[in-house]
Short mmCIF file of C-alpha atoms and ligand atoms in Angstrom, two decimals:
data_model
loop_
_atom_site.label_atom_id
_atom_site.label_comp_id
_atom_site.label_asym_id
_atom_site.label_seq_id
_atom_site.Cartn_x
_atom_site.Cartn_y
_atom_site.Cartn_z
CA MET A 1 0.00 0.00 0.00
CA LEU A 2 1.31 3.47 -0.87
CA ALA A 3 2.56 5.44 2.14
CA LEU A 4 0.11 8.27 1.47
CA LEU A 5 -2.79 5.82 1.67
CA THR A 6 -1.53 4.37 4.96
CA GLU A 7 -1.21 7.90 6.32
CA LEU A 8 -4.75 8.88 5.26
CA ARG A 9 -6.15 5.61 6.58
CA ASP A 10 -4.59 6.27 9.99
CA ARG A 11 -5.87 9.83 10.02
CA ALA A 12 -9.38 8.78 8.93
CA ARG A 13 -9.51 6.29 11.76
CA THR A 14 -8.94 9.05 14.28
CA VAL A 15 -11.38 11.58 12.80
CA LEU A 16 -14.31 9.35 11.88
CA ARG A 17 -16.90 8.33 14.44
CA PRO A 18 -16.02 4.75 15.43
CA GLU A 19 -19.28 3.31 14.06
CA VAL A 20 -18.70 5.05 10.71
CA TRP A 21 -15.11 3.78 10.53
CA GLU A 22 -16.34 0.24 11.15
CA TYR A 23 -19.13 0.60 8.57
CA TYR A 24 -16.62 1.70 5.92
CA GLU A 25 -14.08 -0.99 6.76
CA ALA A 26 -16.40 -3.94 7.34
CA GLY A 27 -16.73 -7.03 5.18
CA SER A 28 -19.37 -9.75 5.22
CA GLY A 29 -19.30 -13.13 6.96
CA ASP A 30 -15.91 -14.05 8.38
CA GLU A 31 -14.31 -11.33 6.22
CA VAL A 32 -12.26 -13.91 4.32
CA THR A 33 -12.77 -12.19 0.96
CA LEU A 34 -12.10 -8.80 2.49
CA GLY A 35 -8.93 -10.10 4.10
CA GLU A 36 -7.61 -11.61 0.87
CA ALA A 37 -8.34 -8.73 -1.49
CA GLU A 38 -5.15 -6.73 -1.12
CA ALA A 39 -2.83 -9.72 -0.78
CA ALA A 40 -4.28 -11.35 -3.92
CA TRP A 41 -2.66 -8.70 -6.13
CA ARG A 42 0.69 -9.81 -4.66
CA ASP A 43 0.12 -13.37 -5.92
CA PHE A 44 1.44 -12.24 -9.30
CA ARG A 45 4.96 -11.49 -10.47
CA LEU A 46 6.17 -9.24 -13.26
CA ARG A 47 8.47 -9.98 -16.17
CA PRO A 48 9.83 -6.57 -17.21
CA ARG A 49 11.03 -5.78 -20.69
CA VAL A 50 14.30 -3.88 -21.05
CA LEU A 51 16.12 -1.54 -23.43
CA ARG A 52 12.97 0.29 -24.36
CA ASP A 53 12.61 4.04 -24.41
CA VAL A 54 10.42 4.71 -21.40
CA SER A 55 11.37 8.38 -21.04
CA GLY A 56 7.73 9.30 -21.66
CA VAL A 57 5.02 7.26 -19.96
CA ASP A 58 1.36 8.07 -20.51
CA VAL A 59 -1.41 6.60 -18.37
CA ALA A 60 -4.28 8.47 -20.03
CA THR A 61 -7.08 6.16 -21.00
CA SER A 62 -10.45 6.15 -22.66
CA LEU A 63 -13.59 4.51 -21.28
CA LEU A 64 -16.79 4.37 -23.31
CA GLY A 65 -15.60 7.37 -25.28
CA THR A 66 -14.56 9.47 -22.27
CA ARG A 67 -10.93 10.53 -22.13
CA LEU A 68 -9.42 10.21 -18.65
CA ARG A 69 -6.06 11.29 -17.29
CA SER A 70 -5.56 7.91 -15.66
CA PRO A 71 -7.23 4.51 -15.36
CA PHE A 72 -8.08 5.04 -11.67
CA VAL A 73 -11.82 5.42 -11.14
CA VAL A 74 -13.64 6.23 -7.89
CA ALA A 75 -15.81 3.23 -6.95
CA PRO A 76 -19.45 3.82 -6.03
CA MET A 77 -19.85 3.96 -2.25
CA ALA A 78 -22.75 4.95 -0.03
CA PHE A 79 -22.99 7.97 2.26
CA HIS A 80 -19.91 10.12 1.66
CA ALA A 81 -21.45 12.75 3.93
CA LEU A 82 -20.49 10.53 6.84
CA ALA A 83 -16.87 11.35 5.93
CA THR A 84 -17.13 15.01 4.94
CA PRO A 85 -19.99 17.54 5.05
CA ASP A 86 -20.07 18.08 1.27
CA GLY A 87 -20.30 14.33 0.70
CA GLU A 88 -20.25 13.26 -2.93
CA CYS A 89 -19.93 16.91 -4.08
CA ALA A 90 -16.43 16.89 -2.59
CA THR A 91 -15.66 13.52 -4.14
CA VAL A 92 -16.53 14.49 -7.71
CA ARG A 93 -14.62 17.75 -7.36
CA GLY A 94 -11.55 16.01 -6.00
CA ALA A 95 -11.61 13.24 -8.57
CA GLY A 96 -12.35 15.61 -11.44
CA ASP A 97 -9.37 17.75 -10.48
CA ALA A 98 -7.22 14.62 -10.86
CA GLY A 99 -8.76 13.99 -14.30
CA CYS A 100 -10.57 10.93 -12.98
CA LEU A 101 -14.03 9.45 -13.34
CA THR A 102 -16.32 9.03 -10.31
CA VAL A 103 -19.13 6.49 -10.01
CA VAL A 104 -21.85 8.01 -7.81
CA SER A 105 -23.83 5.55 -5.68
CA THR A 106 -27.61 5.20 -5.54
CA ARG A 107 -27.07 5.66 -1.82
CA ALA A 108 -25.26 8.98 -2.31
CA SER A 109 -25.93 11.39 0.50
CA ARG A 110 -26.19 14.49 -1.69
CA PRO A 111 -28.76 15.12 -4.49
CA LEU A 112 -27.59 13.97 -7.92
CA GLU A 113 -28.17 17.42 -9.37
CA ASP A 114 -25.91 19.01 -6.71
CA VAL A 115 -23.26 16.37 -7.36
CA ALA A 116 -23.48 17.09 -11.10
CA ALA A 117 -23.13 20.84 -10.47
CA ALA A 118 -20.06 20.27 -8.31
CA ALA A 119 -18.38 17.87 -10.73
CA SER A 120 -15.16 19.00 -12.36
CA GLY A 121 -14.89 15.77 -14.31
CA PRO A 122 -16.99 12.96 -15.72
CA TRP A 123 -19.28 10.85 -13.54
CA TRP A 124 -21.37 7.72 -13.93
CA PHE A 125 -24.38 6.70 -11.88
CA GLN A 126 -24.48 3.41 -9.96
CA ALA A 127 -27.92 1.81 -9.86
CA TYR A 128 -29.35 -0.91 -7.70
CA LEU A 129 -32.52 -2.51 -8.95
CA MET A 130 -34.89 -1.72 -6.12
CA ARG A 131 -38.11 -3.53 -5.20
CA ASP A 132 -39.92 -0.52 -6.60
CA ARG A 133 -38.43 -0.69 -10.09
CA GLY A 134 -39.97 2.66 -10.95
CA LEU A 135 -37.70 4.15 -8.32
CA THR A 136 -34.60 2.82 -10.07
CA GLU A 137 -35.87 4.00 -13.43
CA ALA A 138 -36.66 7.48 -12.11
CA LEU A 139 -33.15 7.75 -10.69
CA VAL A 140 -31.57 6.58 -13.94
CA ARG A 141 -33.58 9.18 -15.87
CA ARG A 142 -32.52 11.89 -13.44
CA ALA A 143 -28.89 10.84 -13.60
CA ALA A 144 -28.99 10.92 -17.41
CA ALA A 145 -30.61 14.37 -17.38
CA ALA A 146 -28.00 15.61 -14.90
CA GLY A 147 -25.13 14.50 -17.14
CA ALA A 148 -24.10 10.99 -16.08
CA GLY A 149 -22.08 9.30 -18.81
CA ALA A 150 -23.16 5.74 -18.03
CA VAL A 151 -25.12 3.61 -15.61
CA VAL A 152 -23.30 1.06 -13.48
CA LEU A 153 -25.75 -1.66 -12.51
CA THR A 154 -24.61 -3.53 -9.40
CA VAL A 155 -25.64 -7.18 -9.63
CA ASP A 156 -23.91 -8.82 -6.69
CA THR A 157 -26.43 -7.57 -4.15
CA PRO A 158 -29.73 -9.49 -4.32
CA HIS A 159 -29.62 -8.91 -0.56
CA VAL A 160 -27.20 -6.75 1.39
CA GLY A 161 -24.43 -8.97 2.78
CA ARG A 162 -24.44 -9.45 6.55
CA LYS A 163 -21.62 -7.63 8.23
CA GLN A 164 -21.15 -9.14 11.66
CA ARG A 165 -18.72 -6.43 12.70
CA VAL A 166 -21.43 -3.81 12.51
CA ALA A 167 -24.45 -5.98 13.31
CA GLY A 168 -26.73 -4.07 15.63
CA VAL A 169 -24.66 -0.90 15.34
CA ARG A 170 -26.81 2.06 14.36
CA ILE A 171 -25.33 4.84 12.30
CA ASP A 172 -27.41 7.92 12.60
CA VAL A 173 -28.24 8.63 9.00
CA PRO A 174 -31.37 10.75 9.06
CA ASP A 175 -34.10 9.46 6.73
CA ASP A 176 -33.92 12.54 4.54
CA GLU A 177 -30.24 11.84 3.99
CA TYR A 178 -30.61 8.07 3.52
CA LEU A 179 -33.26 8.70 0.95
CA VAL A 180 -31.94 11.98 -0.36
CA ASN A 181 -32.10 10.89 -4.01
CA LEU A 182 -35.15 8.70 -3.58
CA ALA A 183 -37.54 10.67 -1.44
CA ARG A 184 -39.21 12.63 -4.20
CA HIS A 185 -40.01 9.45 -6.18
CA LEU A 186 -41.58 7.52 -3.34
CA VAL A 187 -45.29 6.98 -3.57
CA LEU A 188 -47.01 8.70 -0.70
CA GLY A 189 -47.55 6.20 2.08
CA ALA A 190 -44.99 3.72 0.82
CA VAL A 191 -42.55 2.57 3.43
CA GLY A 192 -39.51 4.26 1.93
CA ARG A 193 -36.75 2.02 3.12
CA GLU A 194 -38.57 -1.11 1.97
CA SER A 195 -39.31 0.09 -1.56
CA ALA A 196 -35.67 1.11 -1.77
CA GLU A 197 -34.40 -2.36 -0.87
CA GLN A 198 -32.71 -4.47 -3.52
CA ASP A 199 -34.96 -6.58 -5.74
CA PRO A 200 -33.68 -10.17 -5.49
CA SER A 201 -35.62 -11.26 -8.59
CA MET A 202 -33.39 -9.33 -11.01
CA THR A 203 -32.63 -11.09 -14.35
CA PRO A 204 -30.52 -10.06 -17.40
CA ASP A 205 -33.37 -8.21 -19.15
CA VAL A 206 -32.84 -5.36 -16.68
CA VAL A 207 -29.65 -4.38 -18.52
CA ALA A 208 -31.45 -3.53 -21.76
CA ARG A 209 -34.35 -1.97 -19.89
CA LEU A 210 -32.13 0.48 -18.00
CA ALA A 211 -30.16 1.27 -21.15
CA GLU A 212 -33.44 2.19 -22.83
CA VAL A 213 -34.74 4.19 -19.86
CA GLY A 214 -31.61 6.31 -19.50
CA GLY A 215 -30.36 6.29 -23.08
CA LEU A 216 -26.95 5.50 -21.58
CA PRO A 217 -24.56 2.56 -21.75
CA VAL A 218 -25.02 0.12 -18.86
CA VAL A 219 -21.93 -1.35 -17.22
CA VAL A 220 -22.55 -4.38 -15.01
CA LYS A 221 -20.69 -4.42 -11.68
CA GLY A 222 -20.03 -7.49 -9.58
CA VAL A 223 -19.06 -10.39 -11.83
CA LEU A 224 -16.39 -12.95 -10.93
CA ARG A 225 -16.83 -15.53 -13.72
CA GLY A 226 -16.16 -15.44 -17.44
CA ASP A 227 -19.39 -17.24 -18.31
CA GLU A 228 -21.41 -14.77 -16.24
CA ALA A 229 -19.61 -11.81 -17.79
CA LEU A 230 -20.53 -13.17 -21.19
CA ARG A 231 -24.19 -13.43 -20.17
CA CYS A 232 -24.05 -9.77 -19.20
CA VAL A 233 -22.49 -8.79 -22.52
CA GLU A 234 -25.10 -10.80 -24.38
CA ALA A 235 -27.78 -8.98 -22.40
CA GLY A 236 -26.38 -5.67 -23.69
CA ALA A 237 -23.80 -4.66 -21.08
CA ALA A 238 -21.39 -2.01 -22.37
CA GLY A 239 -18.77 -3.06 -19.83
CA VAL A 240 -18.28 -5.29 -16.81
CA VAL A 241 -16.69 -4.69 -13.42
CA VAL A 242 -14.96 -7.64 -11.77
CA SER A 243 -15.71 -7.04 -8.10
CA THR A 244 -16.46 -8.64 -4.75
CA HIS A 245 -18.09 -5.38 -3.60
CA GLY A 246 -15.08 -4.79 -1.36
CA GLY A 247 -15.63 -8.14 0.38
CA ARG A 248 -19.07 -6.98 1.53
CA GLN A 249 -21.30 -9.46 -0.30
CA LEU A 250 -20.60 -13.22 -0.72
CA ASP A 251 -17.87 -14.07 1.74
CA ARG A 252 -15.25 -16.53 0.43
CA ALA A 253 -15.89 -15.27 -3.09
CA LEU A 254 -12.76 -15.50 -5.18
CA PRO A 255 -10.68 -12.32 -4.88
CA SER A 256 -11.08 -10.03 -7.90
CA ALA A 257 -7.36 -10.39 -8.69
CA HIS A 258 -7.84 -14.12 -9.23
CA ALA A 259 -11.14 -13.79 -11.10
CA LEU A 260 -9.97 -11.16 -13.59
CA ALA A 261 -8.13 -13.28 -16.19
CA ASP A 262 -11.12 -15.59 -16.73
CA VAL A 263 -13.42 -12.62 -17.33
CA VAL A 264 -10.95 -10.92 -19.67
CA ALA A 265 -10.61 -14.14 -21.70
CA ALA A 266 -14.38 -14.67 -21.95
CA VAL A 267 -15.19 -11.08 -22.88
CA ALA A 268 -12.38 -11.13 -25.46
CA GLY A 269 -12.30 -7.37 -26.00
CA ARG A 270 -15.99 -7.00 -26.81
CA VAL A 271 -16.47 -4.48 -23.98
CA PRO A 272 -14.17 -2.86 -21.43
CA VAL A 273 -13.38 -4.85 -18.29
CA LEU A 274 -12.89 -2.92 -15.05
CA VAL A 275 -11.84 -4.38 -11.73
CA ASP A 276 -11.82 -3.38 -8.07
CA GLY A 277 -11.03 -4.66 -4.60
CA GLY A 278 -7.84 -3.98 -2.67
CA ILE A 279 -6.13 -1.77 -5.27
CA ARG A 280 -3.72 0.27 -3.15
CA SER A 281 -0.74 1.10 -5.38
CA GLY A 282 0.42 1.61 -8.93
CA THR A 283 1.85 -1.91 -8.87
CA ASP A 284 -1.55 -3.40 -7.96
CA ALA A 285 -2.98 -1.49 -10.92
CA LEU A 286 -0.12 -2.61 -13.15
CA VAL A 287 -0.97 -6.24 -12.38
CA ALA A 288 -4.65 -5.59 -13.15
CA LEU A 289 -3.91 -3.79 -16.41
CA GLY A 290 -1.36 -6.43 -17.38
CA LEU A 291 -4.01 -9.10 -16.85
CA GLY A 292 -6.21 -7.22 -19.30
CA ALA A 293 -8.28 -4.76 -17.26
CA ASP A 294 -9.06 -1.44 -18.94
CA ALA A 295 -9.41 0.49 -15.67
CA VAL A 296 -9.37 -0.04 -11.91
CA LEU A 297 -11.75 1.27 -9.29
CA VAL A 298 -10.61 2.45 -5.90
CA GLY A 299 -12.98 2.30 -2.95
CA ARG A 300 -12.04 2.77 0.69
CA PRO A 301 -8.91 4.89 0.07
CA VAL A 302 -11.21 7.58 -1.32
CA LEU A 303 -13.29 7.51 1.86
CA TRP A 304 -10.11 7.76 3.97
CA ALA A 305 -9.04 10.75 1.89
CA LEU A 306 -12.44 12.43 2.18
CA ALA A 307 -12.41 12.04 5.95
CA ALA A 308 -8.81 13.14 6.35
CA GLY A 309 -8.71 16.05 3.93
CA GLY A 310 -11.85 16.44 1.80
CA ALA A 311 -11.72 17.01 -1.96
CA ALA A 312 -8.05 18.02 -2.02
CA ALA A 313 -7.01 14.74 -0.43
CA VAL A 314 -9.07 12.79 -2.97
CA THR A 315 -7.15 14.59 -5.73
CA SER A 316 -3.86 13.74 -3.98
CA VAL A 317 -4.69 10.04 -3.64
CA LEU A 318 -5.66 9.69 -7.29
CA GLU A 319 -2.63 11.69 -8.51
CA GLU A 320 -0.31 9.70 -6.27
CA LEU A 321 -1.69 6.43 -7.64
CA ALA A 322 -1.33 7.68 -11.23
CA GLY A 323 2.24 8.82 -10.54
CA ASP A 324 3.09 5.47 -9.02
CA LEU A 325 1.60 3.67 -12.01
CA ARG A 326 3.70 5.78 -14.41
CA HIS A 327 6.78 4.92 -12.35
CA VAL A 328 6.22 1.14 -12.29
CA LEU A 329 5.15 1.03 -15.95
CA ALA A 330 8.55 2.48 -16.85
CA LEU A 331 10.29 -0.08 -14.63
CA ALA A 332 8.32 -2.80 -16.41
CA GLY A 333 9.47 -1.45 -19.78
CA ALA A 334 6.12 -0.07 -20.94
CA THR A 335 5.19 3.44 -22.05
CA SER A 336 1.44 3.02 -21.40
CA PRO A 337 -1.01 0.40 -20.15
CA ALA A 338 -1.67 -0.58 -23.77
CA ASP A 339 2.06 -1.17 -24.23
CA LEU A 340 2.06 -3.96 -21.60
CA ASP A 341 2.46 -7.26 -23.36
CA PRO A 342 0.51 -10.33 -22.25
CA GLY A 343 3.68 -11.95 -20.93
CA THR A 344 4.33 -9.23 -18.36
CA VAL A 345 2.18 -10.66 -15.53
CA VAL A 346 2.53 -14.26 -14.39
CA ALA A 347 1.24 -16.19 -11.40
CA ARG A 348 3.81 -16.24 -8.62
CA PRO A 349 5.81 -19.44 -8.88
CA ARG A 350 5.03 -21.65 -5.87
CA PRO A 351 8.09 -22.41 -3.70
C1 FMN B 401 -18.56 1.85 2.66
C2 FMN B 401 -18.77 1.22 1.32
C3 FMN B 401 -19.97 1.44 0.66
C4 FMN B 401 -20.17 0.87 -0.60
N1 FMN B 401 -21.33 1.16 -1.26
C5 FMN B 401 -21.51 0.66 -2.52
C6 FMN B 401 -22.66 1.04 -3.28
O1 FMN B 401 -23.50 1.81 -2.83
N2 FMN B 401 -22.79 0.50 -4.52
C7 FMN B 401 -21.87 -0.37 -5.06
O2 FMN B 401 -22.03 -0.83 -6.18
N3 FMN B 401 -20.75 -0.70 -4.37
C8 FMN B 401 -20.55 -0.21 -3.13
N4 FMN B 401 -19.39 -0.52 -2.45
C9 FMN B 401 -18.37 -1.36 -3.11
C10 FMN B 401 -17.37 -0.49 -3.90
O3 FMN B 401 -17.96 0.05 -5.05
C11 FMN B 401 -16.15 -1.29 -4.39
O4 FMN B 401 -16.59 -2.43 -5.09
C12 FMN B 401 -15.18 -1.72 -3.30
O5 FMN B 401 -15.20 -0.84 -2.19
C13 FMN B 401 -13.76 -1.79 -3.87
O6 FMN B 401 -12.87 -2.31 -2.95
P1 FMN B 401 -11.85 -1.44 -2.06
O7 FMN B 401 -12.67 -0.70 -1.06
O8 FMN B 401 -10.99 -2.49 -1.45
O9 FMN B 401 -11.06 -0.53 -2.98
C14 FMN B 401 -19.18 0.03 -1.19
C15 FMN B 401 -17.97 -0.17 -0.50
C16 FMN B 401 -17.75 0.41 0.74
C17 FMN B 401 -16.44 0.19 1.42
#
C-alpha cells in the first residue's frame, strides 16, 4: 500500500466516528474475501522488458468514449457525507481535479443534481434494482438528465451482505439523507426504506431496460466468472466490473485479482473490463492492467481521503496512484497500459 494511503487511513480512523469507521471498513461473513483482497494482487509477479525508451510514460485512457487522465476510477460507495460535510460533491470535485471518473452511488448522500453541479470531471451513476423498479428508473432518468455518462448496474447484491462487525450498530443517517435521491419518487404512504431495498428477482433483461430508460450505456458491476460476464455482454452490457463489492457481499468469493483473467478471456475485447477490490498502489494497478483490465476502481482509500482532507485529499490520492503507475510502468518497460504485453504478468511461482 502506498505510504500516502496508509497515512490517510490512519488519520481517517482518528477523525471518523467509530461506528462510521467500522461501517466503511467492514466485510461480510468471516471477512475472508475482504482479508484476501489486497494480498491477492501480490500473488502475481512481473516480467519486465528492457532496453525500451520509457522516457515518456502516458497513463491516459479512454472509457466508453470518455478521455481520462488515468485509469483510476472512484468506486461507487454509499454515504460520503459521513466522511465530509459536502459528501459526494467533494468527491466528484476532488476526482475531477485529478482527471478521474467518479461512479456516484444510488445511496449517495447528496442530491444527484448538486453532485453534477459540483463535478469538475466525468461521472457515472451506480444503480441498484430496487423492489420498486420505478424508483430505479426514475433515478436513472434523473442521472442521465444531470449529465451521467453511463449507468453502473450492481448485480452482486440481491440482498445486502451481513456484516457481523457492525451488526446491531446504528449509524445515525437521518431518513432525509438516507433517501436523499429517492424521497421525491416515493409513492405517498410507501414505506420508503422497503421500496428502496434491492430486488432479489433481477434477471438479465434489466440491462437492456435500463439502457433504454436512460439512453446510456449500462456497465454491469459485480461479476467474478467469465461465463457470467458473457451473459451480461449478451444482455447488452457495455462493460463489466470484476468485483467482490469490497468483500461486503458473498464471503469466500474469489478475490477479484484471481477472477480477472477468466473474465478478460471470456469477454475477449468486446467491452471494457474494469476491476476493483484492494487496489492500493500503482503496482496493484499494473498487475490488473497487465491481466487485461481497462481500468481499476478504488474504494475505501477515497473515503479515507475524504475524511482526512476532503476534496483536495481525494485529488492527492488519485494523482499519487497515477504517478506510481507511471513509475512502475517504466520499470516494467512499458510506455502506457496498452504497451504492456501479455507476458508481463505471471502467477507467482510456488516455492
Ligand atoms: C462503505 C462502502 C460502501 C459501498 N457502497 C456501494 C454502493 O453503494 N454500490 C456499489 O455498487 N458498491 C458499493 N461498495 C463497493 C465499492 O464500489 C467497491 O466495489 C469496493 O469498495 C472496492 O474495494 P476497495 O474498497 O478495497 O477498494 C461500497 C464499498 C464500501 C467500502
